Short mmCIF file of N, CA and C in Angstrom, two decimals:
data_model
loop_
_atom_site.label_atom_id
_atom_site.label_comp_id
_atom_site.label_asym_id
_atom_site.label_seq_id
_atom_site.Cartn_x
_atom_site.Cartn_y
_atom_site.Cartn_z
N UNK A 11 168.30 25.30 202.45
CA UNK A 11 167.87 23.97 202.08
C UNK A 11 167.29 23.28 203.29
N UNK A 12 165.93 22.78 203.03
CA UNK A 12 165.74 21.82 204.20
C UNK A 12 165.88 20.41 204.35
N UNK A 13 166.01 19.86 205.64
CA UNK A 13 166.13 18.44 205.26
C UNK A 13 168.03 17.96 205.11
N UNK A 14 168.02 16.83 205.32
CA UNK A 14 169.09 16.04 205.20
C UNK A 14 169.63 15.79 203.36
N UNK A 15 170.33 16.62 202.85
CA UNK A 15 170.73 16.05 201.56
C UNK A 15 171.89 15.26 201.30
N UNK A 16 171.58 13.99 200.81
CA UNK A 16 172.66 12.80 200.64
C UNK A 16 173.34 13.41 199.27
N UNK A 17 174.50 13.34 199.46
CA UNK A 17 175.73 13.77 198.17
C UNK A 17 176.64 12.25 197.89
N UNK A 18 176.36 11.69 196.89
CA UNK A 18 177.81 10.54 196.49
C UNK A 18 178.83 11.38 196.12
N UNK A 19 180.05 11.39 196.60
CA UNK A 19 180.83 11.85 196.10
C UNK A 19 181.91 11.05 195.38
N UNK A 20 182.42 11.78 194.02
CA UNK A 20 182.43 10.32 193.34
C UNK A 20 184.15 11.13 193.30
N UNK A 21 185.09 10.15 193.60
CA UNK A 21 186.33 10.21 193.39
C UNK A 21 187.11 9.65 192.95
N UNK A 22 187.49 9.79 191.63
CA UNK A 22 188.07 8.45 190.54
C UNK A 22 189.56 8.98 190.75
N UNK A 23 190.23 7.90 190.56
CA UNK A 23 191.41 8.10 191.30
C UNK A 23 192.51 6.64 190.58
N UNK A 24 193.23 7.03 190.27
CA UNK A 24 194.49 5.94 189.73
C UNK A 24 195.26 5.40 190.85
N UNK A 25 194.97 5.49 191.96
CA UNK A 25 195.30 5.11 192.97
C UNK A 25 196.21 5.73 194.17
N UNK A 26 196.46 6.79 193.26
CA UNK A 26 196.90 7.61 194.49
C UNK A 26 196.37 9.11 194.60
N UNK A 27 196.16 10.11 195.90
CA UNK A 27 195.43 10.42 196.18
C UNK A 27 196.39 11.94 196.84
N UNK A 28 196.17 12.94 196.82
CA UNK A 28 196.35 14.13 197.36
C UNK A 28 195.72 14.10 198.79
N UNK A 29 196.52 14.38 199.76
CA UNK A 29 195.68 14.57 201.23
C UNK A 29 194.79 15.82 201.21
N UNK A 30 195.85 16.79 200.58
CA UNK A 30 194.77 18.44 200.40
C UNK A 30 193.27 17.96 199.80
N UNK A 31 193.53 17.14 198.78
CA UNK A 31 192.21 16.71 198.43
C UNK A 31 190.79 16.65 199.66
N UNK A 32 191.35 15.58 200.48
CA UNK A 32 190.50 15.36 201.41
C UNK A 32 190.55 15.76 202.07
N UNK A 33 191.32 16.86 202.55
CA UNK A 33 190.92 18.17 203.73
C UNK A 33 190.19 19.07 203.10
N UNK A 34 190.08 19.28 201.68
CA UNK A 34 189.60 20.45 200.93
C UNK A 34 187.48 19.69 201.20
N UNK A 35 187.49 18.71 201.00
CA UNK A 35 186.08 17.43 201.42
C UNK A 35 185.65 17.97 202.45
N UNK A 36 186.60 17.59 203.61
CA UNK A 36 186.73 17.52 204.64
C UNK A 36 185.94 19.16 204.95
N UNK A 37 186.44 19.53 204.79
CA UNK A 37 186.31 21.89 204.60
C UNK A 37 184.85 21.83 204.36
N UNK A 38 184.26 20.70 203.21
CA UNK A 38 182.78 21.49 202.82
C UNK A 38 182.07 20.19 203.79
N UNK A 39 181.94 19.48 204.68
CA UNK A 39 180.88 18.81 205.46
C UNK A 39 180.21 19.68 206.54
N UNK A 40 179.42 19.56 206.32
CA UNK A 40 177.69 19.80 207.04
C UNK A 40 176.46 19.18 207.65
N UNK A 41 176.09 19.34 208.60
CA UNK A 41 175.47 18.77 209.04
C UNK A 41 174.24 18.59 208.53
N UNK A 42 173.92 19.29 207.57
CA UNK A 42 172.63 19.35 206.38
C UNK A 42 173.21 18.52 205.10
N UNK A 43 174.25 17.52 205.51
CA UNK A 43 174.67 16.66 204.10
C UNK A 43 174.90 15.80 204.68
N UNK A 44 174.49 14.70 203.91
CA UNK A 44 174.97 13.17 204.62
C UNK A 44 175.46 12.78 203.61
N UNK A 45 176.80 12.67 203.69
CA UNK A 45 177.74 12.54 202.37
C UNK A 45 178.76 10.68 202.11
N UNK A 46 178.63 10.52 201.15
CA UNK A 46 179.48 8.98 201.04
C UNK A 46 180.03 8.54 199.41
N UNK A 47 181.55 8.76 200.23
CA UNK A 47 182.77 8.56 199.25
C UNK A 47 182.50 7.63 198.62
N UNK A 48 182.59 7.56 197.55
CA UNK A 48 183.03 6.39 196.46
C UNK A 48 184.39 6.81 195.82
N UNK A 49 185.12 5.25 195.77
CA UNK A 49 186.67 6.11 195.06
C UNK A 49 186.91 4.74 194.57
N UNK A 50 187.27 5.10 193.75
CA UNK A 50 188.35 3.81 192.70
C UNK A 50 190.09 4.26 193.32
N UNK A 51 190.34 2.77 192.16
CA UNK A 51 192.21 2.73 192.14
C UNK A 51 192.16 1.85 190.72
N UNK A 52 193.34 1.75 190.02
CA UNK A 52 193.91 1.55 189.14
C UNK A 52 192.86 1.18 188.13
N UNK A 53 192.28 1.71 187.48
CA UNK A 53 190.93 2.30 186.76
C UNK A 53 191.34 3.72 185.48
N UNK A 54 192.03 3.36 184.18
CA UNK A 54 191.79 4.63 184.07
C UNK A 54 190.64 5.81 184.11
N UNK A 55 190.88 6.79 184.34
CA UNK A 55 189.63 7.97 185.03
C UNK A 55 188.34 8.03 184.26
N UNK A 56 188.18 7.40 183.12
CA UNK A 56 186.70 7.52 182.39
C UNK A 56 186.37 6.39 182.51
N UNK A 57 186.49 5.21 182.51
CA UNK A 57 186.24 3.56 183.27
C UNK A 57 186.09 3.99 184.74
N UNK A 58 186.72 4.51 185.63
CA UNK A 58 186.50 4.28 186.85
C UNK A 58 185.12 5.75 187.40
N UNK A 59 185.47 6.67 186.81
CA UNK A 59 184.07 7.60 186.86
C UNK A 59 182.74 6.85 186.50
N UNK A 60 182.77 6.49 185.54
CA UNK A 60 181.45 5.33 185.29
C UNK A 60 181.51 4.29 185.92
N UNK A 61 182.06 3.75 186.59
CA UNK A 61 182.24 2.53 187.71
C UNK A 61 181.46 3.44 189.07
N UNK A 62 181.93 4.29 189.73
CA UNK A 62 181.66 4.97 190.41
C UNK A 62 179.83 5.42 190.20
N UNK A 63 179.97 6.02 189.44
CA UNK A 63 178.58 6.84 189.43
C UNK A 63 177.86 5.65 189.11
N UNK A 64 177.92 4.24 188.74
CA UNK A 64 176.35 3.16 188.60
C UNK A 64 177.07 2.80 189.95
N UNK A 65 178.07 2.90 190.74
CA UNK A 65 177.76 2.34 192.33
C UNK A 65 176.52 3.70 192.98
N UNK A 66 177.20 4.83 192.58
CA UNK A 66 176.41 5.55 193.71
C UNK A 66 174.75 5.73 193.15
N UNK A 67 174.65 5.13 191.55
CA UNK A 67 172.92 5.86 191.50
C UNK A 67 172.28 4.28 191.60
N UNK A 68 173.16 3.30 192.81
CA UNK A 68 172.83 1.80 193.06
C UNK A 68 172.27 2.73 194.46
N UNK A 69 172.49 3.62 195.06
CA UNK A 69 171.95 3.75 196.03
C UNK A 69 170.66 5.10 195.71
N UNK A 70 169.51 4.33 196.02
CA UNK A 70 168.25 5.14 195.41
C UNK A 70 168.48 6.18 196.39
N UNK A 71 169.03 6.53 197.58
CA UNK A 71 168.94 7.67 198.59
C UNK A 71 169.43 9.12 198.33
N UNK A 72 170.79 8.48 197.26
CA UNK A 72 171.59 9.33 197.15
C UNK A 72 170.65 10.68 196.15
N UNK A 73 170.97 11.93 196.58
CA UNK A 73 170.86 12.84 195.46
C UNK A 73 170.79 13.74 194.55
N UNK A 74 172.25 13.77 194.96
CA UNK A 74 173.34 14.60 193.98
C UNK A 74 174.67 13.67 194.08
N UNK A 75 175.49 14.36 193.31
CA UNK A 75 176.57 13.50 192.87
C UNK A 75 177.70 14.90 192.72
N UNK A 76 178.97 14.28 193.62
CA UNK A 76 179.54 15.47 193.24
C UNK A 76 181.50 14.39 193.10
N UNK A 77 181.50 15.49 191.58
CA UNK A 77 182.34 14.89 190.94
C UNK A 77 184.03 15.85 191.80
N UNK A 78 184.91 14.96 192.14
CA UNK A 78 186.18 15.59 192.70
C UNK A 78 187.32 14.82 192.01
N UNK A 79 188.10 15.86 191.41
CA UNK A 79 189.19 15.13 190.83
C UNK A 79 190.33 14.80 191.98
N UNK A 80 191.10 13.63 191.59
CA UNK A 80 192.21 13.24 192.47
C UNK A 80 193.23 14.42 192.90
N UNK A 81 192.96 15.41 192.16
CA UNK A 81 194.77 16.41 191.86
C UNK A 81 193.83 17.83 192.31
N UNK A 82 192.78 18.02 192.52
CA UNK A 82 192.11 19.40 192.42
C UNK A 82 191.42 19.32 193.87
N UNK A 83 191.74 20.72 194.90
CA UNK A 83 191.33 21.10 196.28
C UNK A 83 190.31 21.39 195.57
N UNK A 84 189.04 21.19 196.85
CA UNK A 84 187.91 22.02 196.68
C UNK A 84 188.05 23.14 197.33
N UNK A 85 187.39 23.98 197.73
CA UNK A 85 187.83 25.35 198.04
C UNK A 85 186.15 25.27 199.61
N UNK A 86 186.49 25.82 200.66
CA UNK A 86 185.55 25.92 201.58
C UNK A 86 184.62 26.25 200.92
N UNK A 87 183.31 25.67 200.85
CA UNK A 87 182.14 26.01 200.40
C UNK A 87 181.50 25.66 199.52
N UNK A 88 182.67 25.03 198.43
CA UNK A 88 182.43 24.69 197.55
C UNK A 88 180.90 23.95 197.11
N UNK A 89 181.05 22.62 197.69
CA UNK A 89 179.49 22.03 197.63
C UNK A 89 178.31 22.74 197.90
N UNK A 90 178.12 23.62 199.49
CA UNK A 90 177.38 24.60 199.29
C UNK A 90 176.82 25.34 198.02
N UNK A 91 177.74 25.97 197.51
CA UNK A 91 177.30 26.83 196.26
C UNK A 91 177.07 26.16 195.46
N UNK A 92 177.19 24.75 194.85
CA UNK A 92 177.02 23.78 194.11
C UNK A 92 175.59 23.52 193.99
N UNK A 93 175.13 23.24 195.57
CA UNK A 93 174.08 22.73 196.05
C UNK A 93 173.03 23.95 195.71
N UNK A 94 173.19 24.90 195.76
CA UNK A 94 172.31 26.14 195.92
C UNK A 94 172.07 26.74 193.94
N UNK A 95 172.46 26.14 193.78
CA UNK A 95 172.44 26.14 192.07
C UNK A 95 171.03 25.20 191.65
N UNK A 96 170.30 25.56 191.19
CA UNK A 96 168.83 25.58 190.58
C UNK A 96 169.46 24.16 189.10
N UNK A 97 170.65 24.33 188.82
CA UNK A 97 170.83 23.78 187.05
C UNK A 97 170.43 21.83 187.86
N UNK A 98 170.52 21.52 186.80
CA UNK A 98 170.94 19.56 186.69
C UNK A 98 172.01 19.40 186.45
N UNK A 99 172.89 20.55 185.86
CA UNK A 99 174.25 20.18 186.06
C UNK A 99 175.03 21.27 186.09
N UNK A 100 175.92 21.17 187.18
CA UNK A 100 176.43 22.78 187.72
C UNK A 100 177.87 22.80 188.04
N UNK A 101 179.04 23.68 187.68
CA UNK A 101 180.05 23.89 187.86
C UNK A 101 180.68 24.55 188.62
N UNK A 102 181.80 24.61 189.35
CA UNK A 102 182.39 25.17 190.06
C UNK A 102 183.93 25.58 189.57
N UNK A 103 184.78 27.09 189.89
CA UNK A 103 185.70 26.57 189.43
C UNK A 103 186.37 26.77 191.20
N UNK A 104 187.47 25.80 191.10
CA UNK A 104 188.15 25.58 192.23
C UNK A 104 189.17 27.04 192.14
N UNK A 105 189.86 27.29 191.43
CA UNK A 105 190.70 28.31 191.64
C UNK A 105 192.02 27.39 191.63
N UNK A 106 193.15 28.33 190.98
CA UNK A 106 194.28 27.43 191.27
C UNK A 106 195.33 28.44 192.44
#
């Protein structure tokens, strides 16, 4: 990929939060991503996902959107392979 790609990452969240979560984040940053959290609190998760995603497509820069649940590690790489996916909308499975 060339170029700087901006990712919102959208993290809906009831207010509390897994640390693995954000080391698993933490695992997929790159210097070819310029990445920015969005996260709710006390929101149930389909109100606060749509809260989230009209903040992040408020920023015309952003573009992709990557959805992380509160309770689910991403796995090293994850976004990578995300990113390298051709679809408009693309899945990953984390692995348990």
């Amino acid at each position: 990929m060339k170029g700087i790609i901006k990712v919102g990452i959208i993290l809906p969240t009831r207010g509390l939060l897994f640390t693995e979560v954000l080391q698993g984040i933490q695992n997929n940053i790159d210097e070819d991503y310029d990445l920015q959290l969005f996260t709710s609190s006390n929101l149930p998760i389909p109100e606060a996902q749509n809260y989230l995603v009209a903040q992040a497509l408020a920023n015309s820069s952003i573009s992709h959107l990557w959805f992380v649940e509160e309770d689910s590690v991403p796995i090293a790489g994850a976004l990578e392979k995300l990113l390298q996916s051709d679809g408009d909308i693309v899945a990953i499975d984390y692995g348990v």
